[in-house]
Coordinates of C-alpha atoms in Angstrom, one line a residue:
Chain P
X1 CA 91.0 114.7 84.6
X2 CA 91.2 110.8 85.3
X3 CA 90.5 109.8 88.4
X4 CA 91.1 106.2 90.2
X5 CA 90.0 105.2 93.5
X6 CA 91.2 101.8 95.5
X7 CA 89.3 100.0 98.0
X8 CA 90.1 98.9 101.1
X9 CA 92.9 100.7 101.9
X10 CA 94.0 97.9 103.5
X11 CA 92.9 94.6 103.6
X12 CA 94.0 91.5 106.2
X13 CA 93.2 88.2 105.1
X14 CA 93.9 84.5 106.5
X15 CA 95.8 82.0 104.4
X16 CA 93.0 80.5 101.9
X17 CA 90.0 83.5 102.7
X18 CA 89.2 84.5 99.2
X19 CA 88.3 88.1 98.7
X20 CA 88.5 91.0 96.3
X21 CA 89.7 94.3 95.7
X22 CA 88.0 97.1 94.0
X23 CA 89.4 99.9 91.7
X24 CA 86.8 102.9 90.3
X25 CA 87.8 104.7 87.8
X26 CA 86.5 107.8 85.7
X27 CA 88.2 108.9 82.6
X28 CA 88.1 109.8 79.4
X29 CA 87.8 107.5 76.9
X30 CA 89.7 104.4 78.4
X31 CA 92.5 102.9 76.8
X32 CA 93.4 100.2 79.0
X33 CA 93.2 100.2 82.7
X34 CA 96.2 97.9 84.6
X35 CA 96.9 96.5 88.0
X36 CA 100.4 96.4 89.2
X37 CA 102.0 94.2 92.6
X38 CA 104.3 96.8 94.4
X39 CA 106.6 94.9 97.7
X40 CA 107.9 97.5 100.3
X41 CA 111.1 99.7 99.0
X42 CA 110.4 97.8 95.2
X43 CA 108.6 99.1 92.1
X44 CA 105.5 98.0 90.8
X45 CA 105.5 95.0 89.2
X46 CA 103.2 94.9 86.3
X47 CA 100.3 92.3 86.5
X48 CA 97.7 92.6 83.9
X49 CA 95.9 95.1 81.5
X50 CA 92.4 95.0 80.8
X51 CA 91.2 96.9 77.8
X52 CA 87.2 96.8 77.7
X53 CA 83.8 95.8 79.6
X54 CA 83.8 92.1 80.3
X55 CA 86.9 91.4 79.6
X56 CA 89.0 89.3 82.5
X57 CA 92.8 88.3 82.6
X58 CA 93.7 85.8 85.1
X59 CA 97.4 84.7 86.8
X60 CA 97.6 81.7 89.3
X61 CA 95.4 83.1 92.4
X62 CA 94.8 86.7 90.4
X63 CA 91.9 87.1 88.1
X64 CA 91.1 90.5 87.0
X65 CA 87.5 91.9 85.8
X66 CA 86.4 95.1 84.3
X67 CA 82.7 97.1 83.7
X68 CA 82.2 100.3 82.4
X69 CA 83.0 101.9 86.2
X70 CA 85.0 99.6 87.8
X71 CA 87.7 97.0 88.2
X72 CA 87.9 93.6 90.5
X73 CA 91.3 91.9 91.4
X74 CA 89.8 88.5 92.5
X75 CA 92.4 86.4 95.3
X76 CA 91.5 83.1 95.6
X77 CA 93.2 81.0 98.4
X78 CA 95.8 83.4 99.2
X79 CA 99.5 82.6 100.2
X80 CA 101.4 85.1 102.7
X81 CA 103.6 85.6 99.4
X82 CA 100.7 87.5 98.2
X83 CA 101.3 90.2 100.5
X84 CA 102.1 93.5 99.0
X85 CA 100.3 96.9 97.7
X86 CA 98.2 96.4 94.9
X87 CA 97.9 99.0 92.3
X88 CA 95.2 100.2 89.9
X89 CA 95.6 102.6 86.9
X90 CA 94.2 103.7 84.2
X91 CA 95.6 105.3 80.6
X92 CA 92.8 108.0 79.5
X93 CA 91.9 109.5 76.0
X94 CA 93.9 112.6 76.9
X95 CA 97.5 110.5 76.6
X96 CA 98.8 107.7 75.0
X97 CA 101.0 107.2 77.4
X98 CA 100.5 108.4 81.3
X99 CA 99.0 106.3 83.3
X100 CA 97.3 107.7 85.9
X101 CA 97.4 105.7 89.8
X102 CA 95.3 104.8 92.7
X103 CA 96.4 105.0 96.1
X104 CA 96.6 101.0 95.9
X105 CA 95.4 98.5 98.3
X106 CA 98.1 97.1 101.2
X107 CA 97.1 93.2 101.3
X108 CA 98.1 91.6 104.5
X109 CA 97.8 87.8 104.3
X110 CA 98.5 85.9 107.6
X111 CA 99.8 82.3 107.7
Chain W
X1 CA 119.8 91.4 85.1
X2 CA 117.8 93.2 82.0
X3 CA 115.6 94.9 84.3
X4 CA 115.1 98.8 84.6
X5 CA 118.6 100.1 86.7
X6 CA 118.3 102.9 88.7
X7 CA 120.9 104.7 89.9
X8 CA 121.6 105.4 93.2
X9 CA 118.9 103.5 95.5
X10 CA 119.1 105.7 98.2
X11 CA 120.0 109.6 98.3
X12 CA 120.5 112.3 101.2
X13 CA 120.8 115.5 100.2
X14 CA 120.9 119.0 102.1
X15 CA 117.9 121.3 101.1
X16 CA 119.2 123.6 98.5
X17 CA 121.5 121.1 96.8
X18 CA 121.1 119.5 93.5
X19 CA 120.9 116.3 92.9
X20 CA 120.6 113.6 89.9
X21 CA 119.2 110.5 89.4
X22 CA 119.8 108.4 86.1
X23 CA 117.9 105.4 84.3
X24 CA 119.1 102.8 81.7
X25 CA 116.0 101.1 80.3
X26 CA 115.8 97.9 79.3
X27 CA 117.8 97.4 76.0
X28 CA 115.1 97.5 73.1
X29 CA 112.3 99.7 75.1
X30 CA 112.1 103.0 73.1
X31 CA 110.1 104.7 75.7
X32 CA 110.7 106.1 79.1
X33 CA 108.5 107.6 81.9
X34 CA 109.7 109.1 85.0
X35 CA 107.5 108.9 88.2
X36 CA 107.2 110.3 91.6
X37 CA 106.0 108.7 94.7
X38 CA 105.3 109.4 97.9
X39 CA 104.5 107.5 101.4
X40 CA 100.9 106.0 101.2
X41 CA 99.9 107.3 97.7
X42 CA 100.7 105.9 94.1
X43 CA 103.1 107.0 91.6
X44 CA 102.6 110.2 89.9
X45 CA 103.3 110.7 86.2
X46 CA 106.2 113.3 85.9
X47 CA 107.3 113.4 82.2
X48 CA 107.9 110.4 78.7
X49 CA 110.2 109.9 76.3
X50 CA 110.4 108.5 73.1
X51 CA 113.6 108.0 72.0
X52 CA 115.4 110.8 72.8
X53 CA 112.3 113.5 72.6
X54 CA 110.4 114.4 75.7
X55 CA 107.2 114.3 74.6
X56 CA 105.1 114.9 77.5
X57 CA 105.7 116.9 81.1
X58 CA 103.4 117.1 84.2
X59 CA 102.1 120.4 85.3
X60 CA 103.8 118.4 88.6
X61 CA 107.8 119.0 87.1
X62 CA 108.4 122.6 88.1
X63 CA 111.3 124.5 86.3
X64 CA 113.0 123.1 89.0
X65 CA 112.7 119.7 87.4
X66 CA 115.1 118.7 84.1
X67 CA 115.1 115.4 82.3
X68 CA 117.0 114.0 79.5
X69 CA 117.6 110.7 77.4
X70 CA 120.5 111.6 75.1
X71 CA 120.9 109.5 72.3
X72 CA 117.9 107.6 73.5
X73 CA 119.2 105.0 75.7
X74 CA 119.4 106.2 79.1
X75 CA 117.9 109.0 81.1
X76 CA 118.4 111.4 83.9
X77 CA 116.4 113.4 86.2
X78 CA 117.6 116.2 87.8
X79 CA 116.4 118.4 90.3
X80 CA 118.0 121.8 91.7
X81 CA 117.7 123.7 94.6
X82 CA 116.2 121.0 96.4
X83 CA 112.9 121.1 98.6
X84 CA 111.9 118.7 101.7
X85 CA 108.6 118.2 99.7
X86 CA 111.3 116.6 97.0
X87 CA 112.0 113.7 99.3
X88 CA 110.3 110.6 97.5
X89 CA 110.5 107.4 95.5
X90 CA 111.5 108.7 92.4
X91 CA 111.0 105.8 89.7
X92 CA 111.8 105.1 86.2
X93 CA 109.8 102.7 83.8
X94 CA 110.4 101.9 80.2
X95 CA 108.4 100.1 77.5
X96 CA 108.7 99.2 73.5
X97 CA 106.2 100.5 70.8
X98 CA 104.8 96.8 70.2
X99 CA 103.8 96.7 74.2
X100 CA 103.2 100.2 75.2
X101 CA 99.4 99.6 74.1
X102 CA 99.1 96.5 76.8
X103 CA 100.9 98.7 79.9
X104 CA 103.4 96.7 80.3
X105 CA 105.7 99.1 81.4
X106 CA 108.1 97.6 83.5
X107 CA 109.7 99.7 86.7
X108 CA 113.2 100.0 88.2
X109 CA 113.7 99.9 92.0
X110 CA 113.5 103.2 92.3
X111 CA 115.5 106.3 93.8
X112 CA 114.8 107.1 97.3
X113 CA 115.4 110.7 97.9
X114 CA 115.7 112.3 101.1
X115 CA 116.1 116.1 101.6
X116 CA 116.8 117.0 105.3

């Protein structure tokens, strides 16, 4: 059974302190694994997919990295507008199309 | 708006009542998930569609739990004899055939149930 586990649970950051977020994963046969932006009462918004070792995706103050165990979301300078849960998940061999979810990482980032 | 529409946002229901929640996909996306999620944890794959056959269900949808996408445009989910464990974010997310391999499924708001 896939598996995907977030850390921090939750992370506090000041305006411009970089940091990253980590997403481990175990599955079978991976098939893409994808981070999503979910804002309170909303649904996840989808961010980037990242589809082998080495590969990275970036989007203004996001960059995204994947190994053979894990996954980085990278937040350089971060605005307060980057405040929200961020989500990890990862399609296995056993479907073409669930995606299976972390518990995600709530990003607080303080003016 | 072109986005995933769910319908309603918010629900209260009694336990023991039924209740049904529907999705309209974006226009061209030819596939549609349901998911379920709760306080504090990520969504939960409940079943997929493509087009209008249900190709895949969760060990997660009891016989409780029906879905549908007639004609393969929109879908509903409905649940009977509800349970206070029902109460969630019940959400809907559609893709197309050329994207499905990227992810990039895109999600409605979402239905918030409540069963009191």
């Amino acid at each position: 059974e896939d598996q995907v586990t977030q850390s921090p649970e939750a992370l506090r950051l000041q305006e411009g302190e970089s940091s990253s977020l980590n997403c481990s994963y175990t599955v079978s046969g991976l098939r893409g694994l994808f981070w999503y932006r979910q804002d309170p009462g909303k649904g996840p918004e989808f961010l980037f997919t990242l589809y082998s070792a080495g590969e990275e995706k970036e989007k203004e103050r996001l960059k995204a990295t994947l190994t053979k165990k894990e996954s980085f979301l990278h937040i350089t300078a971060p605005k307060p507008e980057d405040s929200a849960t961020y989500l990890c998940a990862v399609r296995g061999g056993g479907s073409n199309y669930k995606l299976t979810f972390g518990k995600g990482t709530l990003l607080t980032v303080n003016p | 708006d072109t986005g995933v529409s769910q319908d309603p946002r918010h629900k209260i229901t009694k336990r023991g009542q039924n209740v049904t929640f529907r999705c309209d996909p974006i226009s061209e996306h030819n596939r549609l998930y349901w998911y379920r999620q709760t306080l504090g944890q990520g969504p939960e794959f409940l079943t997929y569609f493509q087009n209008e056959a249900q190709l895949e269900k969760s060990r997660l949808l009891s016989d409780r739990f029906s879905a549908e996408r007639p004609k393969g445009s929109f879908s509903t989910l409905e649940i009977q004899r509800t349970e206070q464990g029902d109460s969630a974010m019940y959400l809907c997310a559609s893709s197309s055939s050329g994207t499905a391999r990227r992810g990039e499924a895109f999600f409605g708001q979402g239905t918030r149930l409540t069963v009191v």
